Coordinates of C-alpha atoms in Angstrom, one line a residue:
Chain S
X1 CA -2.9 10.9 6.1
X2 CA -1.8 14.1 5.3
X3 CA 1.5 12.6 3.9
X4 CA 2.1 11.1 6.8
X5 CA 1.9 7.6 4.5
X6 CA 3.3 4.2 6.5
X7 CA 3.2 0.9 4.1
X8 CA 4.0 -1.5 6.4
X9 CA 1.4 -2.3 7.9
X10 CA -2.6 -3.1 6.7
X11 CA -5.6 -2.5 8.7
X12 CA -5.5 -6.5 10.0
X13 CA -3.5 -4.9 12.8
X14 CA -6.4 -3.9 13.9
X15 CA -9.1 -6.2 13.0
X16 CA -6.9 -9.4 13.9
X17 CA -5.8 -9.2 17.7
X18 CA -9.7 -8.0 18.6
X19 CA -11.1 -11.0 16.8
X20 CA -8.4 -13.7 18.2
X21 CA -9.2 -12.1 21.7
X22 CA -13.3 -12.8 21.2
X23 CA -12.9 -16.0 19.9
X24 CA -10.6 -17.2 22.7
X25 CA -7.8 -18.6 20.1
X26 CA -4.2 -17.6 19.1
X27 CA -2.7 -17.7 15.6
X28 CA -0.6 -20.8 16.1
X29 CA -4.0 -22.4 16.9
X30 CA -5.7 -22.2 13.3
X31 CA -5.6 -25.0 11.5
X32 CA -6.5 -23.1 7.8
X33 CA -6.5 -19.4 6.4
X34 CA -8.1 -18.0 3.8
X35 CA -6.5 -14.7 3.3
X36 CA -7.5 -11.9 1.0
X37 CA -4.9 -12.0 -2.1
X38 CA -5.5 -9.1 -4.6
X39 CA -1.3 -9.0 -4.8
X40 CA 1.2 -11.2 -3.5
X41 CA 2.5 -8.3 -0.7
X42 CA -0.7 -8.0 0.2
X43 CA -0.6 -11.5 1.1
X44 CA 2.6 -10.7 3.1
X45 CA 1.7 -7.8 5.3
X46 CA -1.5 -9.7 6.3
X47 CA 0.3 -12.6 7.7
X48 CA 2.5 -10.2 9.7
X49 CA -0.1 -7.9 11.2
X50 CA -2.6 -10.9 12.1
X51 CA 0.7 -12.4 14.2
X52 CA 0.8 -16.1 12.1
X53 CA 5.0 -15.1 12.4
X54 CA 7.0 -12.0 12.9
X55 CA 6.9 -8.6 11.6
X56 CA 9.3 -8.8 8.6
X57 CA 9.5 -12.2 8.3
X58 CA 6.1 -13.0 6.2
X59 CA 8.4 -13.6 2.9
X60 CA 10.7 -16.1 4.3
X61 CA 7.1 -17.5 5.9
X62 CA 5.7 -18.4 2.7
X63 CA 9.0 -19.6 0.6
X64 CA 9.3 -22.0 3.4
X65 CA 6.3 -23.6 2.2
X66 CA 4.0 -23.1 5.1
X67 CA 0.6 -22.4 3.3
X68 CA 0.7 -25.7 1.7
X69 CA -1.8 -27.7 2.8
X70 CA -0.6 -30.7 4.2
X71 CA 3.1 -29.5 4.6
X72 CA 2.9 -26.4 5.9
X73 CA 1.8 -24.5 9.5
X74 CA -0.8 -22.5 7.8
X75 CA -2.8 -24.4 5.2
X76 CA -4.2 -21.2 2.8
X77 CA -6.3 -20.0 0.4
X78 CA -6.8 -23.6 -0.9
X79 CA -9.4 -22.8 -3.4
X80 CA -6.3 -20.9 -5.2
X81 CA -7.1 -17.8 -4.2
X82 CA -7.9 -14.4 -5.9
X83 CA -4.8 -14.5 -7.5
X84 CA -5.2 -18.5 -8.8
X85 CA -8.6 -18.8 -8.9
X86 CA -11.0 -16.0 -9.0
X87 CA -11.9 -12.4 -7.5
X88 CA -15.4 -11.8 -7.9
X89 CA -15.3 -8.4 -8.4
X90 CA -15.7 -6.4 -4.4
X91 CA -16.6 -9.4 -3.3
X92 CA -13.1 -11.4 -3.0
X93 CA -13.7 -11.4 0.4
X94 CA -16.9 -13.5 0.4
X95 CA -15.1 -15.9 -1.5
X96 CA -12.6 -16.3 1.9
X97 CA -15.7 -16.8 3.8
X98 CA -16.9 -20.0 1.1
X99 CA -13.3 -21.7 1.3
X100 CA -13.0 -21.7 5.1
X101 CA -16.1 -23.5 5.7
X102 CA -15.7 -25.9 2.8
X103 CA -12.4 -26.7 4.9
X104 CA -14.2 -27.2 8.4
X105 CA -17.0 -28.9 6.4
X106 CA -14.5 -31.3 5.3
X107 CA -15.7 -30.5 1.6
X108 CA -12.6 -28.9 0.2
X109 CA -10.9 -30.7 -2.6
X110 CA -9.4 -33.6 -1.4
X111 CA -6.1 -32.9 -2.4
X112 CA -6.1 -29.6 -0.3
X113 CA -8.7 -30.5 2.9
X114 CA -6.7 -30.3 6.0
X115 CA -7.0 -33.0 8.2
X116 CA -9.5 -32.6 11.0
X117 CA -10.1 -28.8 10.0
X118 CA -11.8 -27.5 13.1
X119 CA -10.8 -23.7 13.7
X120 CA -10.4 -21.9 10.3
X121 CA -9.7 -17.7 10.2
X122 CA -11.0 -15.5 7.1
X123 CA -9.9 -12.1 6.6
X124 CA -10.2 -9.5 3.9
X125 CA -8.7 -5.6 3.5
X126 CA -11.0 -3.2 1.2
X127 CA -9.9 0.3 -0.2
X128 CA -6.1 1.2 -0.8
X129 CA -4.1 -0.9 0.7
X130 CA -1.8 0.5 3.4
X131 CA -3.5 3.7 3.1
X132 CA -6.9 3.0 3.0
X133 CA -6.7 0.1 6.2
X134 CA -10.6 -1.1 5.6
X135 CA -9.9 -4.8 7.1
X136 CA -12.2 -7.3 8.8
X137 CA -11.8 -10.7 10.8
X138 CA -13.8 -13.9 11.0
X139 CA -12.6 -17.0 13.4
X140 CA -15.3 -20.0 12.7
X141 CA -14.8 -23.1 14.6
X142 CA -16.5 -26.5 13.7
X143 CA -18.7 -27.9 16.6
Chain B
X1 CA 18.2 -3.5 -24.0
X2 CA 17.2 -4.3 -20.4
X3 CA 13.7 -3.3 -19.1
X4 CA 13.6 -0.2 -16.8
X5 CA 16.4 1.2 -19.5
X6 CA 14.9 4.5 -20.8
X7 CA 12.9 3.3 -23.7
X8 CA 13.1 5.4 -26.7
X9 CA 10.3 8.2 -27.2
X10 CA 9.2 10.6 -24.6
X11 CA 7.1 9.9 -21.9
X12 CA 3.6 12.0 -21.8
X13 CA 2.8 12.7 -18.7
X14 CA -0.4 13.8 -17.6
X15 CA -1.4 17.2 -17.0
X16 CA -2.6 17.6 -13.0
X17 CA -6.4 18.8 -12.4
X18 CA -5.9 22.0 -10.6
X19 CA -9.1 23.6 -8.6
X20 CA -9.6 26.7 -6.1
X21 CA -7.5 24.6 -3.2
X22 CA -4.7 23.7 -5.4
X23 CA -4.1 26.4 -7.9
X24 CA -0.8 28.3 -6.2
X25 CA 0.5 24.8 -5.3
X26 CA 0.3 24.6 -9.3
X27 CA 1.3 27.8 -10.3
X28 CA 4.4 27.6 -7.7
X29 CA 5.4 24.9 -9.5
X30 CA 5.7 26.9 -12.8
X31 CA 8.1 29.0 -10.9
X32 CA 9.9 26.5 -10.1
X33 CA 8.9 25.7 -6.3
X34 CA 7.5 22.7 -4.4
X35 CA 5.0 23.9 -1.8
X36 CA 3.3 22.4 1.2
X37 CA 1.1 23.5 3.9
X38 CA 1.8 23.8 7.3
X39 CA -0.6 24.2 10.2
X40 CA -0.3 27.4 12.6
X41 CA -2.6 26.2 14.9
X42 CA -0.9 22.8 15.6
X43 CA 1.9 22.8 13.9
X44 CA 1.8 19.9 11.5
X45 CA 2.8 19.8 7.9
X46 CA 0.7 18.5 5.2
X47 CA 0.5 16.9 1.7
X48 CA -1.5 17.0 -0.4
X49 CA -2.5 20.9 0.3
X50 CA -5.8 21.3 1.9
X51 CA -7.3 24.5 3.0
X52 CA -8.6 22.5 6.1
X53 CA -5.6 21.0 8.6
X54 CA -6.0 17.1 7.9
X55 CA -4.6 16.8 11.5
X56 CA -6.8 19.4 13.8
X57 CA -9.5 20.3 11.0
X58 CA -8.3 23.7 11.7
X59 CA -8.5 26.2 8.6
X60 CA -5.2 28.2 9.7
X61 CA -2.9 26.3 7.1
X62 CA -0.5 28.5 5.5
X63 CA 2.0 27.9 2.5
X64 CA 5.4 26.7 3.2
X65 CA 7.9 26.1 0.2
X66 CA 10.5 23.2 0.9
X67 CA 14.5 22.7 0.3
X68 CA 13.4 20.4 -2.2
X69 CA 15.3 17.6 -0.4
X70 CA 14.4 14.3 -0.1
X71 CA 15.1 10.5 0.4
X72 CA 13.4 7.3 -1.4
X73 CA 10.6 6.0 1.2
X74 CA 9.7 3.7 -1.3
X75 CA 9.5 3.0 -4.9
X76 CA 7.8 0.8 -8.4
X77 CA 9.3 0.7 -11.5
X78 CA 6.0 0.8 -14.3
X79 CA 7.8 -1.5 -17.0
X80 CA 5.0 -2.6 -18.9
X81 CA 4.3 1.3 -19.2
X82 CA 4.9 2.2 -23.4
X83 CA 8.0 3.9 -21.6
X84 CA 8.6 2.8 -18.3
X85 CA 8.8 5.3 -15.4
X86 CA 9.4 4.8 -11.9
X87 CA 6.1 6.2 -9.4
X88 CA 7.7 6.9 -5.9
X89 CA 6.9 8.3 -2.4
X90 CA 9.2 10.8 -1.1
X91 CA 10.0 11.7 2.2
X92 CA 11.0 15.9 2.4
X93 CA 13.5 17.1 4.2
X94 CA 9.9 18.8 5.7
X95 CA 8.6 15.6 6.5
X96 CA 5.8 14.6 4.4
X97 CA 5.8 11.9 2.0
X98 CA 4.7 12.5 -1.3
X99 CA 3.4 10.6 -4.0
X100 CA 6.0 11.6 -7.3
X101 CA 8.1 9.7 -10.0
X102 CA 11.9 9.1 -10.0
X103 CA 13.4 10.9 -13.6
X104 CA 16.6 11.4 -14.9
X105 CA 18.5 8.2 -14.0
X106 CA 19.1 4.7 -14.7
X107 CA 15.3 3.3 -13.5
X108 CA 17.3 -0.1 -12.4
X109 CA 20.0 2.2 -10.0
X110 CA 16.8 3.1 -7.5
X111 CA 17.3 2.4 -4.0
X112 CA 15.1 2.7 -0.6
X113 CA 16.7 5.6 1.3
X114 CA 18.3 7.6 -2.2
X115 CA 19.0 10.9 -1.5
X116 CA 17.0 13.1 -4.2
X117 CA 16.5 16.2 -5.4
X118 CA 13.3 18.1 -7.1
X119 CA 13.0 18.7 -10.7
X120 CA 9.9 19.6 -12.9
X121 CA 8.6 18.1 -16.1
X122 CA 6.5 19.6 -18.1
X123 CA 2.8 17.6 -18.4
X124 CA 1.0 18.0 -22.0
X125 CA 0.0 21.4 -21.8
X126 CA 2.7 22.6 -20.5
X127 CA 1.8 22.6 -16.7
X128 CA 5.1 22.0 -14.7
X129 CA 4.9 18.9 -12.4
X130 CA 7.1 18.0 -9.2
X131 CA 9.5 14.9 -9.6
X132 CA 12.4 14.0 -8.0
X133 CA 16.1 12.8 -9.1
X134 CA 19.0 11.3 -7.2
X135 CA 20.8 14.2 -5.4

């Protein structure tokens, strides 16, 4: 970096548009997310940067309610999260991996499964974040 | 008394390890400067010093010391800290950002794009250390 330090962005800017181009899919098609959550920003800047609404805009996003499953566009992190549930120690992003195909399993809680759950996105960030930008992108589908 | 008010008690603040590639960035500092390395084979400027250019891996970096001028890039106010201090990056007048801490003001006043200006404060042991206050 050599101070030349930028915080608003993570490394899904990178990880995100290659993965939605592979898998065929766009952000407004995923019907669940499990995000990685170590903070509530980071949270933020990974909706921004993996396009589910516009840069700047991933605050208003969530107070709008849209990760609440059954409410919401983007159904989220509906095991609770690292930051409600538990964060294995490195391994919080395995834990995003579990959640996503409990959901297209149709074995999430029942208060939180999304109805017909069929395309579902993981994604977790590693190191410092925003200057560290370790970041990687799973799309699953359910046949 | 609100939190982010100076608490009473001094803050301690830890003294910097110093080794063969940072020692006249440190003992600058005891004079009284803020130095950075610039690049005379491409030109960039750096921060943290390295002898080795973080932009062209070239190993022509010389020292440069700055205006001490700055603005706020972006800030967090530690207030579960036994005395709460404000951690910062600061973008010089030079053009790096660097990782510092906001003194000498009312910790609730910060702003995003506050002019500043460079101070020291003395770690425990006496090494001087680069901060920043508003202009």
């Amino acid at each position: 970096m050599g101070g030349k330090v930028d915080l608003t962005y993570s490394g899904a800017v990178w990880s995100g548009p290659p993965a939605f181009a592979e898998a065929g899919v766009k952000p407004s098609d995923m019907k669940y997310a499990s995000i990685y959550d170590s903070f509530t920003i980071t949270v933020i800047m990974q909706l921004e940067d993996l396009g589910f609404c516009e840069k700047g805009q991933g605050g208003r996003f969530v107070s709008d309610g849209n990760l609440i499953s059954g409410e919401g566009k983007l159904p989220f992190n509906t095991d609770g999260g690292g930051l409600c549930n538990n964060h294995p120690s490195n391994r919080g992003g395995l834990t995003k991996v579990l959640e996503a195909v409990r959901q297209l399993r149709g074995e999430a809680h029942p208060a939180v499964q999304v109805k017909n759950c069929d395309l579902a996105l993981a994604h977790g960030t590693g190191g410092s974040l925003g200057t560290r930008h370790n970041a990687a992108t799973v799309i699953m589908e359910r046949e | 008394m609100a939190q982010g008010q100076a608490a009473a008690g001094e803050r301690k603040i830890t003294p910097p390890p110093v080794n063969v590639e940072t020692q006249e960035f440190w003992d600058a500092a005891s004079q009284g400067k803020l130095l950075v390395k610039k690049c005379t084979s491409c030109g960039e400027v750096h921060f943290y010093p390295r002898n080795i250019c973080p932009f062209c891996f070239s190993e022509k970096t010389e020292w440069q010391e700055t205006s001490g001028r700055g603005t706020i890039y972006t800030y967090s106010v530690m207030r579960r800290a036994p005395v709460p201090y404000a951690i910062a990056y600061v973008e010089l007048a030079e053009g790096p950002r660097i990782m510092t801490n906001i003194v000498d003001c009312d910790l609730n006043a910060i702003k995003v794009g506050q002019a500043v200006r460079l101070v020291f404060k003395a770690s425990e042991g006496g090494q001087q250390v680069p901060m920043f206050a508003p202009a």
